[in-house]
PDB file of C-alpha atoms and ligand atoms in Angstrom:
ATOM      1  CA  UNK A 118      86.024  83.846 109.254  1.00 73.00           C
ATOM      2  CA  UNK A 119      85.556  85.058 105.725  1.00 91.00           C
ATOM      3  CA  UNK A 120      87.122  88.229 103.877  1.00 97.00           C
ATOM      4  CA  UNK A 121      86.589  91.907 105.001  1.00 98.00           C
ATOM      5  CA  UNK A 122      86.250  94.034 102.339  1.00 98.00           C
ATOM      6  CA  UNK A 123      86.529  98.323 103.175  1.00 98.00           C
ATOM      7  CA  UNK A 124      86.865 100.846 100.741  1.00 98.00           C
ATOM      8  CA  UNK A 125      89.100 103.495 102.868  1.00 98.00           C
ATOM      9  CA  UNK A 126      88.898 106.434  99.982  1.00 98.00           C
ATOM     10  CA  UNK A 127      87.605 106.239  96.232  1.00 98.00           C
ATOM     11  CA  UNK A 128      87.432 109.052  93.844  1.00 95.00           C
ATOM     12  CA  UNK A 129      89.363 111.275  91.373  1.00 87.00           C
ATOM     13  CA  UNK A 130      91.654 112.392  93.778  1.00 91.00           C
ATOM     14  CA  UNK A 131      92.788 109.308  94.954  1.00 97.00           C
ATOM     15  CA  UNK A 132      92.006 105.878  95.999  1.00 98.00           C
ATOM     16  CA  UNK A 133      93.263 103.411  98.371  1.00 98.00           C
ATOM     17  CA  UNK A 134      91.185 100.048  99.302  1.00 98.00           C
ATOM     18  CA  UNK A 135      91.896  97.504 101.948  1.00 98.00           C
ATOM     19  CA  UNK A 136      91.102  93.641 102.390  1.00 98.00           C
ATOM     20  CA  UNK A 137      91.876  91.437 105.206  1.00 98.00           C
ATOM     21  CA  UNK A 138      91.517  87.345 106.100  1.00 98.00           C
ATOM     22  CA  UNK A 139      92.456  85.804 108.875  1.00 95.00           C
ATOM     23  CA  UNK A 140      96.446  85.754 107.905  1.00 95.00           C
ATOM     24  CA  UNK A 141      96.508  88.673 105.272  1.00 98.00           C
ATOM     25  CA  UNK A 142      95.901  92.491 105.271  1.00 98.00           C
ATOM     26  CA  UNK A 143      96.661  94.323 101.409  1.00 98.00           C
ATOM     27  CA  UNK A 144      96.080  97.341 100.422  1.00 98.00           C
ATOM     28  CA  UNK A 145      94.859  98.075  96.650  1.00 98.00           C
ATOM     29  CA  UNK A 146      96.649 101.022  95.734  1.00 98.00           C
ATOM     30  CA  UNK A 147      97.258 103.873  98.094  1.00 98.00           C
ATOM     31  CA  UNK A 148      96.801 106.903  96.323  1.00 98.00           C
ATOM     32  CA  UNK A 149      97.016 109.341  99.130  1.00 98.00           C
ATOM     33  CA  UNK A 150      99.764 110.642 100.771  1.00 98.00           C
ATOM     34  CA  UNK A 151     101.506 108.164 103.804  1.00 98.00           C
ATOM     35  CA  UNK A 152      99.820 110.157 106.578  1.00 98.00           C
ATOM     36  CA  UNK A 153      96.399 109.835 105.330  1.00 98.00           C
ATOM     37  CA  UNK A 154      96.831 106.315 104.580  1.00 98.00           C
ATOM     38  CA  UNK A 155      97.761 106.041 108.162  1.00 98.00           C
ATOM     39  CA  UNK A 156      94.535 108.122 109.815  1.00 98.00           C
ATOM     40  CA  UNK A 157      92.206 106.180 107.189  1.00 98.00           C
ATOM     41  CA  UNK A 158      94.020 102.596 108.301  1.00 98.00           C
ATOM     42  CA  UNK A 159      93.661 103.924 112.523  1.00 98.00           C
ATOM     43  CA  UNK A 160      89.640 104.882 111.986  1.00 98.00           C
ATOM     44  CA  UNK A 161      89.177 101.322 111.067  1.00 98.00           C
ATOM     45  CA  UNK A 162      92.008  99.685 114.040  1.00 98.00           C
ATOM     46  CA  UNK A 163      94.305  98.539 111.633  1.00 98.00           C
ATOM     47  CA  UNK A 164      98.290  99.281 111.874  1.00 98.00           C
ATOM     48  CA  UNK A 165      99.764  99.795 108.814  1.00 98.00           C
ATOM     49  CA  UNK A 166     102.849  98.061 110.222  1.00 98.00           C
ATOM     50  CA  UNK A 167     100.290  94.809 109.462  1.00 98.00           C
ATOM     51  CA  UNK A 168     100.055  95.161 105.906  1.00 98.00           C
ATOM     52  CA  UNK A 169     101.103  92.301 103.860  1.00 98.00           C
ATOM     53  CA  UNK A 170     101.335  94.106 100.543  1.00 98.00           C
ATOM     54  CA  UNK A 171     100.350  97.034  98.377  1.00 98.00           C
ATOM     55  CA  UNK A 172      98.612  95.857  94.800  1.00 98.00           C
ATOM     56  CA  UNK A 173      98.716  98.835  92.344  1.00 98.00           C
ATOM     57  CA  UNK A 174      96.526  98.689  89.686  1.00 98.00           C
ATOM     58  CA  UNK A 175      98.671 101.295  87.631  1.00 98.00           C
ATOM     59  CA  UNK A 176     101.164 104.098  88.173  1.00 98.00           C
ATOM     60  CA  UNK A 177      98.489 107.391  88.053  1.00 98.00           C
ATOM     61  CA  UNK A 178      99.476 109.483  91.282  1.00 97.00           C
ATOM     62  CA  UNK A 179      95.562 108.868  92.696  1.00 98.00           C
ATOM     63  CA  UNK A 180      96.572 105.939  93.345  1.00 98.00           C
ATOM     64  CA  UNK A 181     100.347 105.349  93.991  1.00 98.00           C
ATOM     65  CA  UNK A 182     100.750 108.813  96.108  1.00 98.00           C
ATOM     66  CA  UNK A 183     101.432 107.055  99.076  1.00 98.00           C
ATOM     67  CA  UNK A 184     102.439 103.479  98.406  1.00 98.00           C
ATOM     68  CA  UNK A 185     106.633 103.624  98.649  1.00 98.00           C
ATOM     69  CA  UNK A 186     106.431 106.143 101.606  1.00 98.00           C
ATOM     70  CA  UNK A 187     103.997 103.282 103.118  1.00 98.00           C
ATOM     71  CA  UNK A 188     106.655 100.355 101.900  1.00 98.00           C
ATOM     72  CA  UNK A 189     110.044 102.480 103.599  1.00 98.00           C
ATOM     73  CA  UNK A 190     108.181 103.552 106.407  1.00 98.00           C
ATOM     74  CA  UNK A 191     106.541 100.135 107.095  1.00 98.00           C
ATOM     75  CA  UNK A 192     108.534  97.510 104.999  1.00 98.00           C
ATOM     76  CA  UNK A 193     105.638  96.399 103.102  1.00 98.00           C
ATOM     77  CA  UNK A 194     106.262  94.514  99.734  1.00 98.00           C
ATOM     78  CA  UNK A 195     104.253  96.489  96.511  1.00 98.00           C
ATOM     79  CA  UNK A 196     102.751  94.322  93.353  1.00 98.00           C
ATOM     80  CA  UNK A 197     102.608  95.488  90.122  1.00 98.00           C
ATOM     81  CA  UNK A 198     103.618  94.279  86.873  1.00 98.00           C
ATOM     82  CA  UNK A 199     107.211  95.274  85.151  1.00 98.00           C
ATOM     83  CA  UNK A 200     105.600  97.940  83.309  1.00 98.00           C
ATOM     84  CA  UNK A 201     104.119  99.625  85.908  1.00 98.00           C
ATOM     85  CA  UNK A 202     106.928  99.088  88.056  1.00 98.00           C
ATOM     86  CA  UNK A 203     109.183 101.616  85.442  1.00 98.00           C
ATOM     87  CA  UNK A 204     106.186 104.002  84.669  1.00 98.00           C
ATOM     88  CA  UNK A 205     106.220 104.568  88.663  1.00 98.00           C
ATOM     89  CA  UNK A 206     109.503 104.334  89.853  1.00 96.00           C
ATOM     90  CA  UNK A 207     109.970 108.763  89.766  1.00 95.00           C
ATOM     91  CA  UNK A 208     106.806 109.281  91.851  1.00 96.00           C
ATOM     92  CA  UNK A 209     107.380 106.278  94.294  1.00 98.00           C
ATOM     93  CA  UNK A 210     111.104 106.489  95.084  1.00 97.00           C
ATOM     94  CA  UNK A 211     113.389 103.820  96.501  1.00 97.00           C
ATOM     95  CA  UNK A 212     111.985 100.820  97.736  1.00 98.00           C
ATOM     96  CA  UNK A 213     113.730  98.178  98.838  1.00 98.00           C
ATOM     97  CA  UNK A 214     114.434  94.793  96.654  1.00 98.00           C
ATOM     98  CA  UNK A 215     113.169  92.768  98.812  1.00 98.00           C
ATOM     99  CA  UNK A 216     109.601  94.632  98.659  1.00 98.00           C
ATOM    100  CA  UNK A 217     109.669  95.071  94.493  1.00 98.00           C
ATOM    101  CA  UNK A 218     106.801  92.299  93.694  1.00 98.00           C
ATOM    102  CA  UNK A 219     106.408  92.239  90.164  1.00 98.00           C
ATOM    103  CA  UNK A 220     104.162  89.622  88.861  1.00 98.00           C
ATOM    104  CA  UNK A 221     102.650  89.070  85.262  1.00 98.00           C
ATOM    105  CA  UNK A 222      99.420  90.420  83.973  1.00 98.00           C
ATOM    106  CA  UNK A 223      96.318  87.488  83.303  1.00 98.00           C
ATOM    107  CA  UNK A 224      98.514  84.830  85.590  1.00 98.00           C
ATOM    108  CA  UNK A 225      97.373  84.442  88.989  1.00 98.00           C
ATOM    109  CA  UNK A 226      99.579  84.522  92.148  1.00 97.00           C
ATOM    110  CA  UNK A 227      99.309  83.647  95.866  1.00 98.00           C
ATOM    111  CA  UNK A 228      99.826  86.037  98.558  1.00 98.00           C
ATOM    112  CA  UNK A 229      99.489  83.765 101.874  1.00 97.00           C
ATOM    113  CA  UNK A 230      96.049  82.599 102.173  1.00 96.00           C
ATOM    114  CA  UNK A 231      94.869  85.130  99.040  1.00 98.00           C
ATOM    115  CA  UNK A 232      94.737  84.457  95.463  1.00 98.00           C
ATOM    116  CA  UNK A 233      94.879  87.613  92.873  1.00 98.00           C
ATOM    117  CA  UNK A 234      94.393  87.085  89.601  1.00 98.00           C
ATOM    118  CA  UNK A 235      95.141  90.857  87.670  1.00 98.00           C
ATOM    119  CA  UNK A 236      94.063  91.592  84.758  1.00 98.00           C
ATOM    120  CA  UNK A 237      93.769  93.703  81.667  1.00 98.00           C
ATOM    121  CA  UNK A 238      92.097  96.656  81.672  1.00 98.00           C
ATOM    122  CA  UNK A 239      91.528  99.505  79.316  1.00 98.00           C
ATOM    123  CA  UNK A 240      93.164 102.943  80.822  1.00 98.00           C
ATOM    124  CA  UNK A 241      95.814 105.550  79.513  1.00 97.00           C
ATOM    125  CA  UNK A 242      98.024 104.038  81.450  1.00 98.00           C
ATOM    126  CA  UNK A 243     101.563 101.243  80.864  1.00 98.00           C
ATOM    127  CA  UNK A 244      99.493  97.992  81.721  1.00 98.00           C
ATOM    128  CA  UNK A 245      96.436  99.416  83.884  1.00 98.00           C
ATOM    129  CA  UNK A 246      94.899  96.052  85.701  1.00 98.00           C
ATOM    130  CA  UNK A 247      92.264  95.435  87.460  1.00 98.00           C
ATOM    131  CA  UNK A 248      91.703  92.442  90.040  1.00 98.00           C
ATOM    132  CA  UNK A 249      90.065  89.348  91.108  1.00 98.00           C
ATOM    133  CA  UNK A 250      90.680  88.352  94.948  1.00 98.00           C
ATOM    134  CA  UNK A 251      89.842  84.848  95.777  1.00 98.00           C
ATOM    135  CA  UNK A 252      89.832  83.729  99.346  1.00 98.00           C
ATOM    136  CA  UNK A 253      88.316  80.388  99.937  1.00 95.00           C
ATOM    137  CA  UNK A 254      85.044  80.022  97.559  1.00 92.00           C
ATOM    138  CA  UNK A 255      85.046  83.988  97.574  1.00 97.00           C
ATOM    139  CA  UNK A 256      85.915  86.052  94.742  1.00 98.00           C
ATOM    140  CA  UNK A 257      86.161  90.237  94.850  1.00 98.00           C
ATOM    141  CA  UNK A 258      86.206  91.752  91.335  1.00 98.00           C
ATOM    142  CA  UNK A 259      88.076  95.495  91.417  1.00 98.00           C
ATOM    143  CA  UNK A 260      87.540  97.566  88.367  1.00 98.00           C
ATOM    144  CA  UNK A 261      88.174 101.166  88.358  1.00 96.00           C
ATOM    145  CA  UNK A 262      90.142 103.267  85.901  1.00 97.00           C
ATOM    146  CA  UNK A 263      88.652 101.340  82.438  1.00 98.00           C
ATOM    147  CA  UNK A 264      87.063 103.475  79.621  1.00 97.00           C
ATOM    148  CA  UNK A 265      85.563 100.392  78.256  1.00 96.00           C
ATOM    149  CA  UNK A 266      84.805  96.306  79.875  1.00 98.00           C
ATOM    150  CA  UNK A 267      84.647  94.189  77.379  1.00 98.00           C
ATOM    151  CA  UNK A 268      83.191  90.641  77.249  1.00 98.00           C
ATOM    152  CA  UNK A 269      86.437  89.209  78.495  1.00 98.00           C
ATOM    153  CA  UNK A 270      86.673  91.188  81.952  1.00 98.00           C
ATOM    154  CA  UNK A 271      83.026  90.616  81.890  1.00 98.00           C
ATOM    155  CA  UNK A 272      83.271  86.854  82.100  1.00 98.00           C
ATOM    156  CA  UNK A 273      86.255  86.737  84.553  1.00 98.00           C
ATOM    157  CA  UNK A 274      84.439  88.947  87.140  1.00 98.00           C
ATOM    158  CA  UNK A 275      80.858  87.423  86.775  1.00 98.00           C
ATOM    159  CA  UNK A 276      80.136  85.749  89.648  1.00 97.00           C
ATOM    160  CA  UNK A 277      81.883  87.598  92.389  1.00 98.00           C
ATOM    161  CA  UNK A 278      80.457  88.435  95.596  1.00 98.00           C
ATOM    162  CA  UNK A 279      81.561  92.102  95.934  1.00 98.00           C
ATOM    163  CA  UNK A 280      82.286  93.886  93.094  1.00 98.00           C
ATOM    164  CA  UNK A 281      84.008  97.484  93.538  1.00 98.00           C
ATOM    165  CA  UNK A 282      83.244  99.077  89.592  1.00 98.00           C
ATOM    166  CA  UNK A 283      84.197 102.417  88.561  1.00 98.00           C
ATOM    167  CA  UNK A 284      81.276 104.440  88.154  1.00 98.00           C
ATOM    168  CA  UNK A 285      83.118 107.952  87.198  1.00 98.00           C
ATOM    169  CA  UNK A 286      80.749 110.406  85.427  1.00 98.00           C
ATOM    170  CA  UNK A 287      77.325 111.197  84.146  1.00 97.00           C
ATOM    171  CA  UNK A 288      78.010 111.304  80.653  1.00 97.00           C
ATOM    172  CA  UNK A 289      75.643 114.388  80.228  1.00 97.00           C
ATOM    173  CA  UNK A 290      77.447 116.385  83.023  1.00 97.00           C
ATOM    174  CA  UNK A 291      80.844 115.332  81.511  1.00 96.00           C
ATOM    175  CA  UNK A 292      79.880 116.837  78.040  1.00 96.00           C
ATOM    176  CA  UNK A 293      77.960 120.019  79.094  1.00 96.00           C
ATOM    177  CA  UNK A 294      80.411 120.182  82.159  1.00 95.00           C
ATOM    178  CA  UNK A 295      83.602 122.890  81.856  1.00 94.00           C
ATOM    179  CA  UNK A 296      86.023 120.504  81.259  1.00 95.00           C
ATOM    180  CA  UNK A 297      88.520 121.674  78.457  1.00 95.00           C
ATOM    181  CA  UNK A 298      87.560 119.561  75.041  1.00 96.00           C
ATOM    182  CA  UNK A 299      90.510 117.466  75.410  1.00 95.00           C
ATOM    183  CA  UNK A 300      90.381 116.147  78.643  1.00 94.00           C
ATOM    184  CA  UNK A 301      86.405 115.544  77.753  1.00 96.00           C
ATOM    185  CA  UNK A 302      87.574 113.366  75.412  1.00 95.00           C
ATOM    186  CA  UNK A 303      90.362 111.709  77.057  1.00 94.00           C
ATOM    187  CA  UNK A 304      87.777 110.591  79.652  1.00 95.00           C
ATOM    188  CA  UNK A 305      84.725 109.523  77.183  1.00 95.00           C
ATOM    189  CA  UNK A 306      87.343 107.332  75.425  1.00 95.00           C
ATOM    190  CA  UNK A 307      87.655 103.375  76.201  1.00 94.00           C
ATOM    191  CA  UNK A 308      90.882 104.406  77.419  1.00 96.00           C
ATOM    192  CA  UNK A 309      89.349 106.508  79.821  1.00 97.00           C
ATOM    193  CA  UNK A 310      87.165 106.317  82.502  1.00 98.00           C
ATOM    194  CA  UNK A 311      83.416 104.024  82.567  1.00 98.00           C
ATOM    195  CA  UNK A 312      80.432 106.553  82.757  1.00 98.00           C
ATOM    196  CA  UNK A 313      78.026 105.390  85.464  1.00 98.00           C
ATOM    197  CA  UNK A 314      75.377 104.772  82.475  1.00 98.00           C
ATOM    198  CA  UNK A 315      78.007 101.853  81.024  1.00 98.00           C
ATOM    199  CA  UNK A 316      78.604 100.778  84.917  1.00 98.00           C
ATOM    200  CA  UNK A 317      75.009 100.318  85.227  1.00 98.00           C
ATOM    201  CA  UNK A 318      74.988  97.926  81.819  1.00 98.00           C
ATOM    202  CA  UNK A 319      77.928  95.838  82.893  1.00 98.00           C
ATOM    203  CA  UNK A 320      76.472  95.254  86.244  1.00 98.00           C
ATOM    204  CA  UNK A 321      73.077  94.300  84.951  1.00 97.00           C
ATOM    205  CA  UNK A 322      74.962  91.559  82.498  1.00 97.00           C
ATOM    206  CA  UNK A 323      77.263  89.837  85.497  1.00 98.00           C
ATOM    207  CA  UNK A 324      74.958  90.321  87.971  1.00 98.00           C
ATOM    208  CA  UNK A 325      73.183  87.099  89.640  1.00 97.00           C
ATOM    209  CA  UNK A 326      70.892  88.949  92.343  1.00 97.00           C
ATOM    210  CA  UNK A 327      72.613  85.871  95.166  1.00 96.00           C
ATOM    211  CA  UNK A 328      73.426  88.713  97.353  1.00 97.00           C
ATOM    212  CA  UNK A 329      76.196  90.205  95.684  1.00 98.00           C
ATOM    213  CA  UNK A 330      77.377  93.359  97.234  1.00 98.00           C
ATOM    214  CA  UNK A 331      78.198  96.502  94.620  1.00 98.00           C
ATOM    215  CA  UNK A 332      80.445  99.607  95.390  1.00 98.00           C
ATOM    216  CA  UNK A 333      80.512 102.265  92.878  1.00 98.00           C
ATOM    217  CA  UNK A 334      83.905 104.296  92.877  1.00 98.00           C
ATOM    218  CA  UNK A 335      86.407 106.538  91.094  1.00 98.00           C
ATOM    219  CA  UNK A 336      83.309 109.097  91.031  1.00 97.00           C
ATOM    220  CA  UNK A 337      84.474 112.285  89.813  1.00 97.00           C
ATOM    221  CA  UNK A 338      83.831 115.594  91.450  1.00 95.00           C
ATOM    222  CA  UNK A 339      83.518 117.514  88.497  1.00 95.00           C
ATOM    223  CA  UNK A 340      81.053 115.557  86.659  1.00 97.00           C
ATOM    224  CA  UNK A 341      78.921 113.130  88.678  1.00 97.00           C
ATOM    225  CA  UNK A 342      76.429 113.358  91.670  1.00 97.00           C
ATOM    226  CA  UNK A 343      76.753 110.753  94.361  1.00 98.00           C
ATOM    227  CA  UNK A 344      73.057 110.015  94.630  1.00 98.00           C
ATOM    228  CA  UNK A 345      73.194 110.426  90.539  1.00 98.00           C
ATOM    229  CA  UNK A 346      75.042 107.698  90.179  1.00 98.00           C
ATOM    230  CA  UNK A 347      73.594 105.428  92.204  1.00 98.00           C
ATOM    231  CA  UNK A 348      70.182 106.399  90.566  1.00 98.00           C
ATOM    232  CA  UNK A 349      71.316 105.615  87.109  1.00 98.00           C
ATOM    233  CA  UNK A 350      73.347 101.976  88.197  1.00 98.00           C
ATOM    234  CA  UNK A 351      70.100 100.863  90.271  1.00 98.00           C
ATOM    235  CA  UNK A 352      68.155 102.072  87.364  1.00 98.00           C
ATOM    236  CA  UNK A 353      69.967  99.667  84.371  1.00 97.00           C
ATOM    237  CA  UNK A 354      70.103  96.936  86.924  1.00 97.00           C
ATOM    238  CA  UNK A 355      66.260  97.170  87.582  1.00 97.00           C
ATOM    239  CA  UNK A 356      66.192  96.742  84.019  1.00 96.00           C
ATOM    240  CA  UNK A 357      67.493  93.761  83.706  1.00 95.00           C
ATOM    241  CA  UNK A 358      65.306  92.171  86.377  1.00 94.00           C
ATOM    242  CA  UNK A 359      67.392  92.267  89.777  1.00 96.00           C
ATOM    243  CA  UNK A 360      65.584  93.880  92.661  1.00 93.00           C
ATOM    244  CA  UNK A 361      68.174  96.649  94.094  1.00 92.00           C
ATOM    245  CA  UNK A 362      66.627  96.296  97.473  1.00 88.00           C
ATOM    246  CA  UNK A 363      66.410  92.737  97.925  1.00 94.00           C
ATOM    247  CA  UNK A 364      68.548  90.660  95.934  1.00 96.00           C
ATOM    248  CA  UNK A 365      71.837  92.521  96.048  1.00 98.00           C
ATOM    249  CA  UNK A 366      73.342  95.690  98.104  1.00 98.00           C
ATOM    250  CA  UNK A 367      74.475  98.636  95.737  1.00 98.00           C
ATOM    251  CA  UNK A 368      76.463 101.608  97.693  1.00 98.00           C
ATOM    252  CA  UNK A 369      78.636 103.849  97.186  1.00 98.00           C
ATOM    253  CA  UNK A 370      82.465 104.798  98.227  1.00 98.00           C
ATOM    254  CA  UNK A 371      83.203 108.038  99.211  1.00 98.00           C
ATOM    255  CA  UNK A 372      86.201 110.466  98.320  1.00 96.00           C
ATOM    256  CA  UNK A 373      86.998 111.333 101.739  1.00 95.00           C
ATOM    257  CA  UNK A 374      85.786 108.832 103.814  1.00 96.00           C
ATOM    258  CA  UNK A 375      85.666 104.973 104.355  1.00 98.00           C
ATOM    259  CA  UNK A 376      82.700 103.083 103.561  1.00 98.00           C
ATOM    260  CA  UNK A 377      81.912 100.505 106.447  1.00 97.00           C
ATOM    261  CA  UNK A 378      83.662  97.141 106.948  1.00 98.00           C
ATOM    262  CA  UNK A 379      81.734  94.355 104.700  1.00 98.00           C
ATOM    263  CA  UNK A 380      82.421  91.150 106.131  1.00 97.00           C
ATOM    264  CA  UNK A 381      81.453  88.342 103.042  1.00 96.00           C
TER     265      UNK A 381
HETATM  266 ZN1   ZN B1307      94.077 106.339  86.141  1.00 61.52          ZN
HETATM  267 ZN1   ZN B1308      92.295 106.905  88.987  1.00 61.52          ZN
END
């Protein structure tokens, strides 16, 4: 069997992703609170008691609500990098030695039959990362939370088969929106978050059309549309001569609700 990819919750208010081979079952982030980790796991059969590990991409509560509740309750070891690890050790609590992972940004590390590689992203955040996921010949890019991608993340992701990229406002919607100046541009910055205009030009540079499958996620309430956002991705990948329909799948995650299993 291959790697199952589900996106259990993605959005502003908090974001929690699960993968699973044969011998390993990790959670990225978990950015709701232990309970609705749990319901989210059960509506897709898996017991959190199964979990292999929590990767946290950085220490914002939408996405490390839940994940030391999840690690006492369940024993589950939780990755992040030293950094991270002090920015979040208020909101998390106690967690036991034993379960304190901390591995080092750009270098990659195995977790049973999974390879991550984090890296460097470009968020208001200690050491915000985002991740490659190999399994076999299989790679899974996750970027969310990054005001900017530059050419660097660009080249390590290319060539994945699922890529889960942030696609967080419509810039228009975020400017004329009611968002107080300040937090306007906190979000526009390239410490921010990535508009779905600049999702849809990174995806039309790394994109192959071989079937690749594309999540948007992290959209924001406030200032984006669902069917907006896909509109304006499939629109810049169009663009750059990939068929939407045919050569690769582009959906979306939801905020309260998991997207299906993909099995690559
Ligand atoms: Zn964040
Ligand atoms: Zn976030």
């Amino acid at each position: 069997m291959g790697i199952r990819f589900c996106s259990l919750s993605s959005g502003s208010s908090g974001n929690c992703q699960y993968i699973e081979t044969d011998n390993t079952r990790m959670l990225i982030d978990g950015g709701f609170s232990g309970k609705r980790i749990e319901c989210l796991l059960s509506s897709i059969g898996v017991s959190p008691s199964t979990l292999d590990g929590i990767l946290v991409t950085h220490e914002h509560i939408d996405h490390v609500k839940g994940v030391g509740i999840l690690s006492r309750r369940y024993d589950i070891p939780i990755y992040a990098n030293a950094n991270t690890w002090i920015a979040m050790n208020s909101t998390i609590g106690e967690v036991k030695e034993k379960n304190t992972k901390v591995f080092i940004t750009e270098k990659d590390q195995d977790i049973n039959d999974i390879t991550i590689h984090p890296f460097n992203i470009f968020h208001d955040a200690i050491e915000p990362v985002g991740y490659l996921i190999y399994y076999k010949n299989i790679k899974i890019s996750i970027v969310t939370d990054t005001g900017w991608v530059n050419d660097t993340i660009k080249d390590k992701i290319r060539g994945s088969s699922l890529y889960l990229m942030e696609s967080n406002h419509d810039i228009t919607m975020l400017k004329e929106g009611s968002y107080p100046w300040h937090l306007k541009k906190r979000i526009m910055s390239t410490k921010g978050h990535l508009s779905n205009e600049d999702a849809g030009r990174v995806l039309g540079e790394v994109l192959l059309g071989k079937g690749e499958i594309v999540l948007l996620g992290h959209l924001s309430q406030e200032n984006n549309v669902p069917s907006l956002a896909h509109e304006t991705v499939k629109n810049y990948i169009l663009n750059c001569g990939i068929n939407v329909h045919k050569d690769i799948t582009l959906n979306l995650t939801y905020r309260d609700k998991v997207t299906k299993v993909y099995t690559l």
